Amino acid sequence: MAKKVVMQLIFTREFPFLLCEIWGKSYNVFLGHRPKTYPRNIFVIKNALISDYRNPGLIKELQNLFFLRIKNNRMYLSEIFAEWQNDYTQLNHYWSRDKLTRLELKKFTLLLSAFWPAIFASMYIPLDMRFSAADRKRMLRLRGEIGEVADKSTHIIVKSLKYIFPRLEGLVNFVSIADLNRNKINSEKLRRISSRELIMMDNKTVSMDGFNHLKKRYNFALQKINPKFKSSFTGQIAYKGLVTGRVRIIQKRAQISSLTKGEVLVSSMTVPDFIPAMRRASSFVTDEGGITCHAAIVAREMKKPCIIGTRVATKVLKDGDMVEVDANKGVVKVIKRAARK
């Protein structure tokens, strides 16, 4: 029997469902609808947070496709790079807007889907030594330029959906591309969807029973990160410093105002909308991220201690825990646990 594939947890964010559809569609458009790697990508939507799980084989599939296309056409990367630059200029026009009409949002989703392979290239080509140093450097530079595509797109998508569907209130994150094309949205259906766990597998929504069946049939599992209580844990130093403070976990935009001055902001990863809370926080600790992630960049700008890539911070810590953030050593130490309910 083939070895079980463990789908790796890449991130957890408050992304709109519509963005996940664009993301999933771009895999199909770029790689084709008959995948060598299955499943490629799984989104688990729970409590308005989306966790992205990816097949380790997907990276190699993407790298091989880029390599094959460049091998067959040495100008491929330059040609597609020019297309991406043009798409990015158009995307910037949309991002600069306060909100989009329904027709504009439809056009935006198509443009973003066409641009998304640029994100694949910027993430995976620099890691593959088969590509020339010049190509790897070009894609690494591109990654620095387009690093906030998902966050900027989330911002304009959510604001536009609130404008287009003003009566949906807190349900806009669950609007789909199909909903966008309908004259009328069933808000009760969206409410039911928002209250349960939702699985999107290779851009197809599946029931929990169906998902469990597919896990057995194709012999895969989702990576589990369920650490027992740890008195301390480590991560990567993004900006040095040493502070002590109470934990405030921020995962959603609605939680931003809950953080008070001097608290330690703990999140899967910060996004631009978190800036007001980051100004009040004494330090930042994240589950995810590398040295060019949002939290690291803002920490350097604000000169606040920051530890990234801990993998476990939001799972080990709770609001009110007193912690020491030693960003000189990359260690977070729990001084006193807050009462658990």
CSV table of C-alpha atoms in Angstrom, one decimal, residues 86-279:
chain,number,residue,atom,x,y,z
A,86,ASN,CA,0.8,44.1,-16.8
A,87,ASP,CA,-1.7,42.2,-14.7
A,88,TYR,CA,-0.1,43.5,-11.5
A,89,THR,CA,-0.5,47.1,-12.8
A,90,GLN,CA,-4.2,46.5,-13.4
A,91,LEU,CA,-4.6,44.8,-10.0
A,92,ASN,CA,-3.1,47.9,-8.4
A,93,HIS,CA,-5.8,50.0,-10.0
A,94,TYR,CA,-8.5,47.8,-8.4
A,95,TRP,CA,-6.7,47.7,-5.0
A,96,SER,CA,-6.5,51.5,-4.9
A,97,ARG,CA,-10.3,51.8,-5.1
A,98,ASP,CA,-12.5,52.1,-2.1
A,99,LYS,CA,-14.9,49.5,-3.4
A,100,LEU,CA,-15.9,47.7,-6.7
A,101,THR,CA,-19.3,47.3,-8.4
A,102,ARG,CA,-20.5,43.7,-9.0
A,103,LEU,CA,-19.3,43.8,-12.6
A,104,GLU,CA,-15.9,45.2,-11.6
A,105,LEU,CA,-15.5,42.5,-8.9
A,106,LYS,CA,-16.2,39.8,-11.5
A,107,LYS,CA,-13.5,41.3,-13.7
A,108,PHE,CA,-11.2,41.5,-10.7
A,109,THR,CA,-11.6,37.8,-9.9
A,110,LEU,CA,-10.7,36.8,-13.5
A,111,LEU,CA,-7.6,39.0,-13.5
A,112,LEU,CA,-6.5,37.8,-10.1
A,113,SER,CA,-6.9,34.1,-11.2
A,114,ALA,CA,-4.8,34.8,-14.3
A,115,PHE,CA,-2.1,36.5,-12.1
A,116,TRP,CA,-1.9,33.8,-9.4
A,117,PRO,CA,0.7,31.6,-11.1
A,118,ALA,CA,3.1,34.5,-10.5
A,119,ILE,CA,2.8,33.8,-6.8
A,120,PHE,CA,3.6,30.1,-7.5
A,121,ALA,CA,6.7,31.1,-9.5
A,122,SER,CA,7.9,33.6,-6.9
A,123,MET,CA,7.6,31.0,-4.1
A,124,TYR,CA,9.0,27.9,-5.7
A,125,ILE,CA,11.4,28.8,-8.5
A,126,PRO,CA,13.9,30.4,-6.0
A,127,LEU,CA,14.0,27.0,-4.2
A,128,ASP,CA,14.9,24.9,-7.2
A,129,MET,CA,18.6,24.9,-8.2
A,130,ARG,CA,17.8,23.6,-11.7
A,131,PHE,CA,16.8,27.2,-12.6
A,132,SER,CA,19.5,29.7,-13.5
A,133,ALA,CA,20.8,32.1,-10.8
A,134,ALA,CA,19.3,34.9,-12.8
A,135,ASP,CA,15.9,33.3,-13.0
A,136,ARG,CA,15.9,32.5,-9.3
A,137,LYS,CA,16.9,36.1,-8.4
A,138,ARG,CA,14.3,37.5,-10.6
A,139,MET,CA,11.5,35.4,-9.0
A,140,LEU,CA,12.8,36.2,-5.5
A,141,ARG,CA,12.6,39.9,-6.3
A,142,LEU,CA,9.1,39.4,-7.7
A,143,ARG,CA,8.1,37.7,-4.4
A,144,GLY,CA,9.2,40.8,-2.5
A,145,GLU,CA,7.1,43.0,-4.8
A,146,ILE,CA,3.9,41.0,-4.7
A,147,GLY,CA,4.0,39.6,-1.1
A,148,GLU,CA,0.7,41.3,-0.1
A,149,VAL,CA,-1.4,40.2,-3.0
A,150,ALA,CA,-3.7,38.0,-0.9
A,151,ASP,CA,-4.1,40.6,1.8
A,152,LYS,CA,-4.8,43.5,-0.6
A,153,SER,CA,-7.2,41.3,-2.5
A,154,THR,CA,-9.0,40.3,0.7
A,155,HIS,CA,-9.4,43.9,1.6
A,156,ILE,CA,-11.0,45.0,-1.7
A,157,ILE,CA,-13.1,41.8,-2.0
A,158,VAL,CA,-14.6,42.2,1.5
A,159,LYS,CA,-15.3,45.9,1.1
A,160,SER,CA,-16.9,45.3,-2.3
A,161,LEU,CA,-19.1,42.5,-1.1
A,162,LYS,CA,-20.4,44.6,1.8
A,163,TYR,CA,-21.2,47.3,-0.7
A,164,ILE,CA,-22.9,44.9,-3.2
A,165,PHE,CA,-24.8,42.9,-0.5
A,166,PRO,CA,-25.4,45.4,2.3
A,167,ARG,CA,-27.9,43.1,4.1
A,168,LEU,CA,-25.5,40.2,4.5
A,169,GLU,CA,-23.7,41.8,7.4
A,170,GLY,CA,-21.1,39.3,8.7
A,171,LEU,CA,-21.8,36.7,6.0
A,172,VAL,CA,-19.9,38.3,3.1
A,173,ASN,CA,-16.8,36.0,3.8
A,174,PHE,CA,-19.0,33.1,2.7
A,175,VAL,CA,-20.1,34.5,-0.7
A,176,SER,CA,-19.0,32.4,-3.6
A,177,ILE,CA,-18.3,33.3,-7.3
A,178,ALA,CA,-21.6,31.6,-8.1
A,179,ASP,CA,-23.4,33.8,-5.7
A,180,LEU,CA,-21.8,36.9,-7.3
A,181,ASN,CA,-23.4,35.8,-10.6
A,182,ARG,CA,-26.9,35.4,-9.1
A,183,ASN,CA,-29.5,38.1,-8.9
A,184,LYS,CA,-30.5,37.1,-5.4
A,185,ILE,CA,-28.5,35.5,-2.6
A,186,ASN,CA,-30.0,33.0,-0.1
A,187,SER,CA,-28.8,34.6,3.2
A,188,GLU,CA,-30.2,31.7,5.2
A,189,LYS,CA,-28.1,29.3,3.2
A,190,LEU,CA,-25.0,31.4,3.9
A,191,ARG,CA,-25.8,31.5,7.6
A,192,ARG,CA,-26.0,27.7,7.7
A,193,ILE,CA,-22.7,27.5,5.9
A,194,SER,CA,-21.0,29.9,8.3
A,195,SER,CA,-22.1,27.8,11.3
A,196,ARG,CA,-20.4,24.6,10.2
A,197,GLU,CA,-17.0,23.3,9.0
A,198,LEU,CA,-16.6,23.5,5.3
A,199,ILE,CA,-14.1,21.6,3.1
A,200,MET,CA,-12.9,22.7,-0.3
A,201,MET,CA,-10.8,20.1,-2.0
A,202,ASP,CA,-9.1,21.0,-5.3
A,203,ASN,CA,-11.6,23.7,-5.8
A,204,LYS,CA,-14.7,21.5,-5.1
A,205,THR,CA,-16.7,21.8,-2.0
A,206,VAL,CA,-17.3,18.4,-0.3
A,207,SER,CA,-19.3,17.3,2.7
A,208,MET,CA,-17.6,16.0,5.8
A,209,ASP,CA,-18.8,12.4,5.0
A,210,GLY,CA,-17.5,12.8,1.4
A,211,PHE,CA,-14.2,14.1,2.7
A,212,ASN,CA,-13.7,11.2,5.1
A,213,HIS,CA,-14.4,8.8,2.3
A,214,LEU,CA,-11.9,10.5,0.0
A,215,LYS,CA,-9.2,10.4,2.8
A,216,LYS,CA,-9.6,6.6,3.0
A,217,ARG,CA,-9.8,6.1,-0.8
A,218,TYR,CA,-6.7,8.2,-1.6
A,219,ASN,CA,-4.8,7.5,1.6
A,220,PHE,CA,-4.1,11.0,2.9
A,221,ALA,CA,-4.5,12.9,6.1
A,222,LEU,CA,-4.3,16.5,7.3
A,223,GLN,CA,-1.3,17.5,9.3
A,224,LYS,CA,-2.2,17.8,13.0
A,225,ILE,CA,-0.5,20.4,15.3
A,226,ASN,CA,-1.9,19.8,18.7
A,227,PRO,CA,0.9,20.4,21.2
A,228,LYS,CA,0.4,19.8,24.9
A,229,PHE,CA,1.1,22.7,27.2
A,230,LYS,CA,4.6,23.9,26.9
A,231,SER,CA,6.2,26.3,29.4
A,232,SER,CA,8.3,27.7,26.5
A,233,PHE,CA,8.7,27.4,22.8
A,234,THR,CA,10.9,28.8,20.1
A,235,GLY,CA,10.7,30.5,16.7
A,236,GLN,CA,12.7,32.7,14.3
A,237,ILE,CA,13.9,36.1,15.4
A,238,ALA,CA,12.5,38.8,13.3
A,239,TYR,CA,13.5,41.8,15.5
A,240,LYS,CA,15.4,41.6,18.7
A,241,GLY,CA,14.3,42.7,22.1
A,242,LEU,CA,13.0,41.5,25.4
A,243,VAL,CA,9.5,42.2,26.8
A,244,THR,CA,7.0,40.8,29.3
A,245,GLY,CA,3.3,41.2,28.8
A,246,ARG,CA,-0.2,39.6,28.6
A,247,VAL,CA,-1.2,37.7,25.6
A,248,ARG,CA,-3.9,38.8,23.2
A,249,ILE,CA,-4.7,36.5,20.3
A,250,ILE,CA,-5.8,38.3,17.2
A,251,GLN,CA,-7.0,36.1,14.3
A,252,LYS,CA,-9.9,38.1,12.9
A,253,ARG,CA,-10.4,41.8,12.0
A,254,ALA,CA,-13.2,42.0,14.6
A,255,GLN,CA,-10.7,41.3,17.3
A,256,ILE,CA,-8.4,44.2,16.5
A,257,SER,CA,-10.0,46.6,19.0
A,258,SER,CA,-9.7,44.1,21.9
A,259,LEU,CA,-5.9,44.5,22.2
A,260,THR,CA,-4.8,47.0,24.8
A,261,LYS,CA,-1.6,48.9,25.0
A,262,GLY,CA,1.4,46.8,26.0
A,263,GLU,CA,-0.1,43.4,25.3
A,264,VAL,CA,1.7,40.8,23.3
A,265,LEU,CA,0.0,40.3,19.9
A,266,VAL,CA,-0.2,36.6,19.1
A,267,SER,CA,-1.5,35.5,15.7
A,268,SER,CA,-1.2,32.9,13.0
A,269,MET,CA,0.2,35.8,10.9
A,270,THR,CA,-0.5,39.5,11.0
A,271,VAL,CA,-2.0,41.3,8.0
A,272,PRO,CA,-2.1,45.0,7.1
A,273,ASP,CA,-5.5,45.5,8.8
A,274,PHE,CA,-3.8,44.6,12.1
A,275,ILE,CA,-1.6,47.7,12.0
A,276,PRO,CA,-3.7,49.6,14.6
A,277,ALA,CA,-3.4,46.7,17.1
A,278,MET,CA,0.3,46.3,16.3
A,279,ARG,CA,1.0,49.9,17.2
